[in-house]
Amino acid sequence: MQSPGRISEWIFTEKENGKFQPRCTMVSSNFLQQESSECRNERQKYETLLITHQDNITTIAMNRPKKKNAISSKMFEELYLALDDASADDSVLTVLTGFGDYFSSGNDLSNSTKNPKDNTILSLRSFVGKFIDFPKPLIAVVNGPAIGIGMTILGLMDLVYASDRATFRTPFTKLGLCPEACSSYTFPKIMGFAKAAEVLLFNKILTAQEACNLGLVTEVFPDQTFKQEVWKRLKEYAKLPKNSLATSKQLMRGAEKEKLHAICDEESRCILERRDSEEAKNAVIQFFKNKAKL
């Protein structure tokens, strides 16, 4: 049973039929707000996400807690659609977070084992492209471990706030794969080549404070006060003029968009090549064998 004390940083729960269920509402004070018809429509629209709109902020929460928010083919598609909707709605900011204990455990490897010829890589390319082109401030609220693409996508965020219980790792070479989400470019740029190599080549796990010291995370907050402190700050940001923020972001980001798309295309080509290699196939098989022993 989902405990109300360890749930999403942004989404409370309500008890229904004796079980705690996700409720489409967000923290405003110390009470639960009534669920709006808009929230109910969002819940019907998405199977793997929880979407909320409040205080000029759209929040997208990955919602596969039993799978540690692993990103399935369905979630890739829904994240693409949710980002597309958020880019055009009336919000000032968009927030990406995770429901449950994890931010995201990365790409769901069962995507490729169930259907090796699926379109996950194409979905990944489109998904990453949405982050590159997103017109508004895009903020990651990392409530727990961020693995694989759950970490690499942070290099395309405008701000990254993390709980002190969050950890970060990219196990690509351990799985016979390679970097994604433009991290082959953004990580060396943010961290410096040597530190990025420890993460991308040698699978080093970073604590939240280490990720902050390297520049990937903007600020780290104690887990006990994480949601209150971050939400208070985001509400202040959302009071700023919407078009001024969008224009300023475009000036900061615009010059690199074409380059980032080209990097994403090349990474996607390499991922397809690596995924079909014997190294990767054997590594994924071993991954599931090890998982079965747990």
mmCIF file with all atom_site columns, N, CA and C in Angstrom, residues 28-82:
data_model
loop_
_atom_site.group_PDB
_atom_site.id
_atom_site.type_symbol
_atom_site.label_atom_id
_atom_site.label_alt_id
_atom_site.label_comp_id
_atom_site.label_asym_id
_atom_site.label_entity_id
_atom_site.label_seq_id
_atom_site.pdbx_PDB_ins_code
_atom_site.Cartn_x
_atom_site.Cartn_y
_atom_site.Cartn_z
_atom_site.occupancy
_atom_site.B_iso_or_equiv
_atom_site.pdbx_formal_charge
_atom_site.auth_seq_id
_atom_site.auth_comp_id
_atom_site.auth_asym_id
_atom_site.auth_atom_id
_atom_site.pdbx_PDB_model_num
ATOM 1   N N  . SER A 1 28 ? -0.731  23.635 -1.944  1.00 0.00 ? 28 SER A N  1
ATOM 2   C CA . SER A 1 28 ? -0.950  25.063 -1.887  1.00 0.00 ? 28 SER A CA 1
ATOM 3   C C  . SER A 1 28 ? -0.799  25.545 -0.452  1.00 0.00 ? 28 SER A C  1
ATOM 4   N N  . SER A 1 29 ? -1.275  24.746 0.489   1.00 0.00 ? 29 SER A N  1
ATOM 5   C CA . SER A 1 29 ? -1.080  25.014 1.912   1.00 0.00 ? 29 SER A CA 1
ATOM 6   C C  . SER A 1 29 ? -1.147  23.667 2.597   1.00 0.00 ? 29 SER A C  1
ATOM 7   N N  . ASN A 1 30 ? -1.659  23.617 3.805   1.00 0.00 ? 30 ASN A N  1
ATOM 8   C CA . ASN A 1 30 ? -1.685  22.346 4.526   1.00 0.00 ? 30 ASN A CA 1
ATOM 9   C C  . ASN A 1 30 ? -3.022  21.627 4.407   1.00 0.00 ? 30 ASN A C  1
ATOM 10  N N  . PHE A 1 31 ? -3.681  21.810 3.301   1.00 0.00 ? 31 PHE A N  1
ATOM 11  C CA . PHE A 1 31 ? -4.939  21.101 3.112   1.00 0.00 ? 31 PHE A CA 1
ATOM 12  C C  . PHE A 1 31 ? -5.047  20.658 1.666   1.00 0.00 ? 31 PHE A C  1
ATOM 13  N N  . LEU A 1 32 ? -5.925  19.692 1.410   1.00 0.00 ? 32 LEU A N  1
ATOM 14  C CA . LEU A 1 32 ? -6.144  19.203 0.058   1.00 0.00 ? 32 LEU A CA 1
ATOM 15  C C  . LEU A 1 32 ? -7.183  20.067 -0.629  1.00 0.00 ? 32 LEU A C  1
ATOM 16  N N  . GLN A 1 33 ? -6.888  20.410 -1.877  1.00 0.00 ? 33 GLN A N  1
ATOM 17  C CA . GLN A 1 33 ? -7.844  21.175 -2.648  1.00 0.00 ? 33 GLN A CA 1
ATOM 18  C C  . GLN A 1 33 ? -8.787  20.232 -3.385  1.00 0.00 ? 33 GLN A C  1
ATOM 19  N N  . GLN A 1 34 ? -9.923  20.759 -3.779  1.00 0.00 ? 34 GLN A N  1
ATOM 20  C CA . GLN A 1 34 ? -10.898 19.945 -4.498  1.00 0.00 ? 34 GLN A CA 1
ATOM 21  C C  . GLN A 1 34 ? -10.388 19.662 -5.901  1.00 0.00 ? 34 GLN A C  1
ATOM 22  N N  . GLU A 1 35 ? -10.663 18.479 -6.376  1.00 0.00 ? 35 GLU A N  1
ATOM 23  C CA . GLU A 1 35 ? -10.239 18.080 -7.705  1.00 0.00 ? 35 GLU A CA 1
ATOM 24  C C  . GLU A 1 35 ? -11.135 18.745 -8.742  1.00 0.00 ? 35 GLU A C  1
ATOM 25  N N  . SER A 1 36 ? -10.540 19.421 -9.717  1.00 0.00 ? 36 SER A N  1
ATOM 26  C CA . SER A 1 36 ? -11.310 20.118 -10.736 1.00 0.00 ? 36 SER A CA 1
ATOM 27  C C  . SER A 1 36 ? -11.680 19.180 -11.870 1.00 0.00 ? 36 SER A C  1
ATOM 28  N N  . SER A 1 37 ? -12.672 19.594 -12.679 1.00 0.00 ? 37 SER A N  1
ATOM 29  C CA . SER A 1 37 ? -13.050 18.789 -13.842 1.00 0.00 ? 37 SER A CA 1
ATOM 30  C C  . SER A 1 37 ? -11.896 18.710 -14.822 1.00 0.00 ? 37 SER A C  1
ATOM 31  N N  . GLU A 1 38 ? -11.075 19.774 -14.892 1.00 0.00 ? 38 GLU A N  1
ATOM 32  C CA . GLU A 1 38 ? -9.906  19.769 -15.779 1.00 0.00 ? 38 GLU A CA 1
ATOM 33  C C  . GLU A 1 38 ? -8.937  18.673 -15.364 1.00 0.00 ? 38 GLU A C  1
ATOM 34  N N  . CYS A 1 39 ? -8.708  18.527 -14.055 1.00 0.00 ? 39 CYS A N  1
ATOM 35  C CA . CYS A 1 39 ? -7.822  17.476 -13.567 1.00 0.00 ? 39 CYS A CA 1
ATOM 36  C C  . CYS A 1 39 ? -8.379  16.100 -13.893 1.00 0.00 ? 39 CYS A C  1
ATOM 37  N N  . ARG A 1 40 ? -9.693  15.942 -13.720 1.00 0.00 ? 40 ARG A N  1
ATOM 38  C CA . ARG A 1 40 ? -10.288 14.639 -14.024 1.00 0.00 ? 40 ARG A CA 1
ATOM 39  C C  . ARG A 1 40 ? -10.122 14.295 -15.496 1.00 0.00 ? 40 ARG A C  1
ATOM 40  N N  . ASN A 1 41 ? -10.255 15.311 -16.367 1.00 0.00 ? 41 ASN A N  1
ATOM 41  C CA . ASN A 1 41 ? -10.058 15.075 -17.795 1.00 0.00 ? 41 ASN A CA 1
ATOM 42  C C  . ASN A 1 41 ? -8.625  14.669 -18.089 1.00 0.00 ? 41 ASN A C  1
ATOM 43  N N  . GLU A 1 42 ? -7.668  15.296 -17.399 1.00 0.00 ? 42 GLU A N  1
ATOM 44  C CA . GLU A 1 42 ? -6.265  14.949 -17.599 1.00 0.00 ? 42 GLU A CA 1
ATOM 45  C C  . GLU A 1 42 ? -6.014  13.504 -17.182 1.00 0.00 ? 42 GLU A C  1
ATOM 46  N N  . ARG A 1 43 ? -6.632  13.083 -16.076 1.00 0.00 ? 43 ARG A N  1
ATOM 47  C CA . ARG A 1 43 ? -6.427  11.713 -15.597 1.00 0.00 ? 43 ARG A CA 1
ATOM 48  C C  . ARG A 1 43 ? -6.955  10.701 -16.611 1.00 0.00 ? 43 ARG A C  1
ATOM 49  N N  . GLN A 1 44 ? -8.040  11.062 -17.291 1.00 0.00 ? 44 GLN A N  1
ATOM 50  C CA . GLN A 1 44 ? -8.598  10.166 -18.293 1.00 0.00 ? 44 GLN A CA 1
ATOM 51  C C  . GLN A 1 44 ? -7.727  10.131 -19.542 1.00 0.00 ? 44 GLN A C  1
ATOM 52  N N  . LYS A 1 45 ? -7.060  11.229 -19.838 1.00 0.00 ? 45 LYS A N  1
ATOM 53  C CA . LYS A 1 45 ? -6.283  11.348 -21.068 1.00 0.00 ? 45 LYS A CA 1
ATOM 54  C C  . LYS A 1 45 ? -4.991  10.554 -21.009 1.00 0.00 ? 45 LYS A C  1
ATOM 55  N N  . TYR A 1 46 ? -4.343  10.523 -19.847 1.00 0.00 ? 46 TYR A N  1
ATOM 56  C CA . TYR A 1 46 ? -3.033  9.894  -19.720 1.00 0.00 ? 46 TYR A CA 1
ATOM 57  C C  . TYR A 1 46 ? -3.080  8.667  -18.811 1.00 0.00 ? 46 TYR A C  1
ATOM 58  N N  . GLU A 1 47 ? -2.401  7.617  -19.228 1.00 0.00 ? 47 GLU A N  1
ATOM 59  C CA . GLU A 1 47 ? -2.313  6.393  -18.435 1.00 0.00 ? 47 GLU A CA 1
ATOM 60  C C  . GLU A 1 47 ? -1.082  6.374  -17.539 1.00 0.00 ? 47 GLU A C  1
ATOM 61  N N  . THR A 1 48 ? -0.001  7.036  -17.953 1.00 0.00 ? 48 THR A N  1
ATOM 62  C CA . THR A 1 48 ? 1.279   6.926  -17.247 1.00 0.00 ? 48 THR A CA 1
ATOM 63  C C  . THR A 1 48 ? 1.721   8.230  -16.595 1.00 0.00 ? 48 THR A C  1
ATOM 64  N N  . LEU A 1 49 ? 0.902   9.267  -16.698 1.00 0.00 ? 49 LEU A N  1
ATOM 65  C CA . LEU A 1 49 ? 1.264   10.578 -16.160 1.00 0.00 ? 49 LEU A CA 1
ATOM 66  C C  . LEU A 1 49 ? 0.136   11.129 -15.298 1.00 0.00 ? 49 LEU A C  1
ATOM 67  N N  . LEU A 1 50 ? 0.508   12.017 -14.387 1.00 0.00 ? 50 LEU A N  1
ATOM 68  C CA . LEU A 1 50 ? -0.456  12.842 -13.665 1.00 0.00 ? 50 LEU A CA 1
ATOM 69  C C  . LEU A 1 50 ? -0.138  14.291 -14.008 1.00 0.00 ? 50 LEU A C  1
ATOM 70  N N  . ILE A 1 51 ? -1.116  15.012 -14.517 1.00 0.00 ? 51 ILE A N  1
ATOM 71  C CA . ILE A 1 51 ? -0.923  16.393 -14.946 1.00 0.00 ? 51 ILE A CA 1
ATOM 72  C C  . ILE A 1 51 ? -1.748  17.305 -14.053 1.00 0.00 ? 51 ILE A C  1
ATOM 73  N N  . THR A 1 52 ? -1.142  18.387 -13.580 1.00 0.00 ? 52 THR A N  1
ATOM 74  C CA . THR A 1 52 ? -1.879  19.367 -12.786 1.00 0.00 ? 52 THR A CA 1
ATOM 75  C C  . THR A 1 52 ? -1.577  20.762 -13.296 1.00 0.00 ? 52 THR A C  1
ATOM 76  N N  . HIS A 1 53 ? -2.537  21.667 -13.082 1.00 0.00 ? 53 HIS A N  1
ATOM 77  C CA . HIS A 1 53 ? -2.400  23.071 -13.478 1.00 0.00 ? 53 HIS A CA 1
ATOM 78  C C  . HIS A 1 53 ? -2.783  23.927 -12.279 1.00 0.00 ? 53 HIS A C  1
ATOM 79  N N  . GLN A 1 54 ? -1.840  24.687 -11.767 1.00 0.00 ? 54 GLN A N  1
ATOM 80  C CA . GLN A 1 54 ? -2.145  25.540 -10.622 1.00 0.00 ? 54 GLN A CA 1
ATOM 81  C C  . GLN A 1 54 ? -1.096  26.634 -10.495 1.00 0.00 ? 54 GLN A C  1
ATOM 82  N N  . ASP A 1 55 ? -1.550  27.823 -10.082 1.00 0.00 ? 55 ASP A N  1
ATOM 83  C CA . ASP A 1 55 ? -0.648  28.956 -9.841  1.00 0.00 ? 55 ASP A CA 1
ATOM 84  C C  . ASP A 1 55 ? 0.225   29.255 -11.053 1.00 0.00 ? 55 ASP A C  1
ATOM 85  N N  . ASN A 1 56 ? -0.345  29.148 -12.255 1.00 0.00 ? 56 ASN A N  1
ATOM 86  C CA . ASN A 1 56 ? 0.373   29.408 -13.511 1.00 0.00 ? 56 ASN A CA 1
ATOM 87  C C  . ASN A 1 56 ? 1.504   28.419 -13.762 1.00 0.00 ? 56 ASN A C  1
ATOM 88  N N  . ILE A 1 57 ? 1.386   27.232 -13.172 1.00 0.00 ? 57 ILE A N  1
ATOM 89  C CA . ILE A 1 57 ? 2.400   26.182 -13.337 1.00 0.00 ? 57 ILE A CA 1
ATOM 90  C C  . ILE A 1 57 ? 1.712   24.904 -13.808 1.00 0.00 ? 57 ILE A C  1
ATOM 91  N N  . THR A 1 58 ? 2.243   24.319 -14.869 1.00 0.00 ? 58 THR A N  1
ATOM 92  C CA . THR A 1 58 ? 1.814   22.984 -15.291 1.00 0.00 ? 58 THR A CA 1
ATOM 93  C C  . THR A 1 58 ? 2.830   21.980 -14.774 1.00 0.00 ? 58 THR A C  1
ATOM 94  N N  . THR A 1 59 ? 2.363   20.995 -14.040 1.00 0.00 ? 59 THR A N  1
ATOM 95  C CA . THR A 1 59 ? 3.245   19.958 -13.510 1.00 0.00 ? 59 THR A CA 1
ATOM 96  C C  . THR A 1 59 ? 2.933   18.625 -14.176 1.00 0.00 ? 59 THR A C  1
ATOM 97  N N  . ILE A 1 60 ? 3.971   17.999 -14.701 1.00 0.00 ? 60 ILE A N  1
ATOM 98  C CA . ILE A 1 60 ? 3.878   16.680 -15.326 1.00 0.00 ? 60 ILE A CA 1
ATOM 99  C C  . ILE A 1 60 ? 4.591   15.701 -14.405 1.00 0.00 ? 60 ILE A C  1
ATOM 100 N N  . ALA A 1 61 ? 3.849   14.761 -13.849 1.00 0.00 ? 61 ALA A N  1
ATOM 101 C CA . ALA A 1 61 ? 4.438   13.772 -12.942 1.00 0.00 ? 61 ALA A CA 1
ATOM 102 C C  . ALA A 1 61 ? 4.411   12.395 -13.594 1.00 0.00 ? 61 ALA A C  1
ATOM 103 N N  . MET A 1 62 ? 5.575   11.788 -13.735 1.00 0.00 ? 62 MET A N  1
ATOM 104 C CA . MET A 1 62 ? 5.653   10.414 -14.232 1.00 0.00 ? 62 MET A CA 1
ATOM 105 C C  . MET A 1 62 ? 5.030   9.490  -13.195 1.00 0.00 ? 62 MET A C  1
ATOM 106 N N  . ASN A 1 63 ? 4.120   8.629  -13.639 1.00 0.00 ? 63 ASN A N  1
ATOM 107 C CA . ASN A 1 63 ? 3.276   7.896  -12.695 1.00 0.00 ? 63 ASN A CA 1
ATOM 108 C C  . ASN A 1 63 ? 3.272   6.391  -12.981 1.00 0.00 ? 63 ASN A C  1
ATOM 109 N N  . ARG A 1 64 ? 4.436   5.774  -12.788 1.00 0.00 ? 64 ARG A N  1
ATOM 110 C CA . ARG A 1 64 ? 4.530   4.300  -12.784 1.00 0.00 ? 64 ARG A CA 1
ATOM 111 C C  . ARG A 1 64 ? 5.340   3.901  -11.550 1.00 0.00 ? 64 ARG A C  1
ATOM 112 N N  . PRO A 1 65 ? 4.858   4.238  -10.358 1.00 0.00 ? 65 PRO A N  1
ATOM 113 C CA . PRO A 1 65 ? 5.680   4.041  -9.160  1.00 0.00 ? 65 PRO A CA 1
ATOM 114 C C  . PRO A 1 65 ? 6.093   2.602  -8.914  1.00 0.00 ? 65 PRO A C  1
ATOM 115 N N  . LYS A 1 66 ? 5.243   1.635  -9.297  1.00 0.00 ? 66 LYS A N  1
ATOM 116 C CA . LYS A 1 66 ? 5.604   0.230  -9.093  1.00 0.00 ? 66 LYS A CA 1
ATOM 117 C C  . LYS A 1 66 ? 6.763   -0.186 -9.993  1.00 0.00 ? 66 LYS A C  1
ATOM 118 N N  . LYS A 1 67 ? 6.960   0.558  -11.087 1.00 0.00 ? 67 LYS A N  1
ATOM 119 C CA . LYS A 1 67 ? 8.069   0.309  -12.014 1.00 0.00 ? 67 LYS A CA 1
ATOM 120 C C  . LYS A 1 67 ? 9.172   1.354  -11.844 1.00 0.00 ? 67 LYS A C  1
ATOM 121 N N  . LYS A 1 68 ? 9.141   2.050  -10.711 1.00 0.00 ? 68 LYS A N  1
ATOM 122 C CA . LYS A 1 68 ? 10.125  3.093  -10.416 1.00 0.00 ? 68 LYS A CA 1
ATOM 123 C C  . LYS A 1 68 ? 10.152  4.169  -11.507 1.00 0.00 ? 68 LYS A C  1
ATOM 124 N N  . ASN A 1 69 ? 8.972   4.416  -12.070 1.00 0.00 ? 69 ASN A N  1
ATOM 125 C CA . ASN A 1 69 ? 8.805   5.406  -13.133 1.00 0.00 ? 69 ASN A CA 1
ATOM 126 C C  . ASN A 1 69 ? 9.706   5.142  -14.334 1.00 0.00 ? 69 ASN A C  1
ATOM 127 N N  . ALA A 1 70 ? 9.934   3.854  -14.618 1.00 0.00 ? 70 ALA A N  1
ATOM 128 C CA . ALA A 1 70 ? 10.632  3.497  -15.857 1.00 0.00 ? 70 ALA A CA 1
ATOM 129 C C  . ALA A 1 70 ? 9.790   3.985  -17.031 1.00 0.00 ? 70 ALA A C  1
ATOM 130 N N  . ILE A 1 71 ? 10.463  4.518  -18.044 1.00 0.00 ? 71 ILE A N  1
ATOM 131 C CA . ILE A 1 71 ? 9.752   5.138  -19.161 1.00 0.00 ? 71 ILE A CA 1
ATOM 132 C C  . ILE A 1 71 ? 9.485   4.104  -20.249 1.00 0.00 ? 71 ILE A C  1
ATOM 133 N N  . SER A 1 72 ? 8.244   3.683  -20.333 1.00 0.00 ? 72 SER A N  1
ATOM 134 C CA . SER A 1 72 ? 7.809   2.722  -21.343 1.00 0.00 ? 72 SER A CA 1
ATOM 135 C C  . SER A 1 72 ? 7.550   3.446  -22.660 1.00 0.00 ? 72 SER A C  1
ATOM 136 N N  . SER A 1 73 ? 7.299   2.682  -23.714 1.00 0.00 ? 73 SER A N  1
ATOM 137 C CA . SER A 1 73 ? 6.939   3.290  -24.999 1.00 0.00 ? 73 SER A CA 1
ATOM 138 C C  . SER A 1 73 ? 5.720   4.190  -24.838 1.00 0.00 ? 73 SER A C  1
ATOM 139 N N  . LYS A 1 74 ? 4.743   3.722  -24.054 1.00 0.00 ? 74 LYS A N  1
ATOM 140 C CA . LYS A 1 74 ? 3.540   4.516  -23.818 1.00 0.00 ? 74 LYS A CA 1
ATOM 141 C C  . LYS A 1 74 ? 3.870   5.817  -23.109 1.00 0.00 ? 74 LYS A C  1
ATOM 142 N N  . MET A 1 75 ? 4.754   5.757  -22.111 1.00 0.00 ? 75 MET A N  1
ATOM 143 C CA . MET A 1 75 ? 5.100   6.977  -21.394 1.00 0.00 ? 75 MET A CA 1
ATOM 144 C C  . MET A 1 75 ? 5.864   7.947  -22.284 1.00 0.00 ? 75 MET A C  1
ATOM 145 N N  . PHE A 1 76 ? 6.752   7.451  -23.150 1.00 0.00 ? 76 PHE A N  1
ATOM 146 C CA . PHE A 1 76 ? 7.429   8.337  -24.100 1.00 0.00 ? 76 PHE A CA 1
ATOM 147 C C  . PHE A 1 76 ? 6.399   9.105  -24.925 1.00 0.00 ? 76 PHE A C  1
ATOM 148 N N  . GLU A 1 77 ? 5.406   8.396  -25.431 1.00 0.00 ? 77 GLU A N  1
ATOM 149 C CA . GLU A 1 77 ? 4.374   9.025  -26.253 1.00 0.00 ? 77 GLU A CA 1
ATOM 150 C C  . GLU A 1 77 ? 3.588   10.053 -25.444 1.00 0.00 ? 77 GLU A C  1
ATOM 151 N N  . GLU A 1 78 ? 3.243   9.689  -24.208 1.00 0.00 ? 78 GLU A N  1
ATOM 152 C CA . GLU A 1 78 ? 2.437   10.593 -23.396 1.00 0.00 ? 78 GLU A CA 1
ATOM 153 C C  . GLU A 1 78 ? 3.235   11.803 -22.923 1.00 0.00 ? 78 GLU A C  1
ATOM 154 N N  . LEU A 1 79 ? 4.511   11.619 -22.628 1.00 0.00 ? 79 LEU A N  1
ATOM 155 C CA . LEU A 1 79 ? 5.345   12.763 -22.269 1.00 0.00 ? 79 LEU A CA 1
ATOM 156 C C  . LEU A 1 79 ? 5.450   13.739 -23.435 1.00 0.00 ? 79 LEU A C  1
ATOM 157 N N  . TYR A 1 80 ? 5.589   13.199 -24.631 1.00 0.00 ? 80 TYR A N  1
ATOM 158 C CA . TYR A 1 80 ? 5.633   14.049 -25.825 1.00 0.00 ? 80 TYR A CA 1
ATOM 159 C C  . TYR A 1 80 ? 4.354   14.884 -25.920 1.00 0.00 ? 80 TYR A C  1
ATOM 160 N N  . LEU A 1 81 ? 3.207   14.230 -25.766 1.00 0.00 ? 81 LEU A N  1
ATOM 161 C CA . LEU A 1 81 ? 1.927   14.929 -25.859 1.00 0.00 ? 81 LEU A CA 1
ATOM 162 C C  . LEU A 1 81 ? 1.747   15.934 -24.725 1.00 0.00 ? 81 LEU A C  1
ATOM 163 N N  . ALA A 1 82 ? 2.156   15.546 -23.517 1.00 0.00 ? 82 ALA A N  1
ATOM 164 C CA . ALA A 1 82 ? 2.008   16.438 -22.363 1.00 0.00 ? 82 ALA A CA 1
ATOM 165 C C  . ALA A 1 82 ? 2.874   17.685 -22.514 1.00 0.00 ? 82 ALA A C  1
#
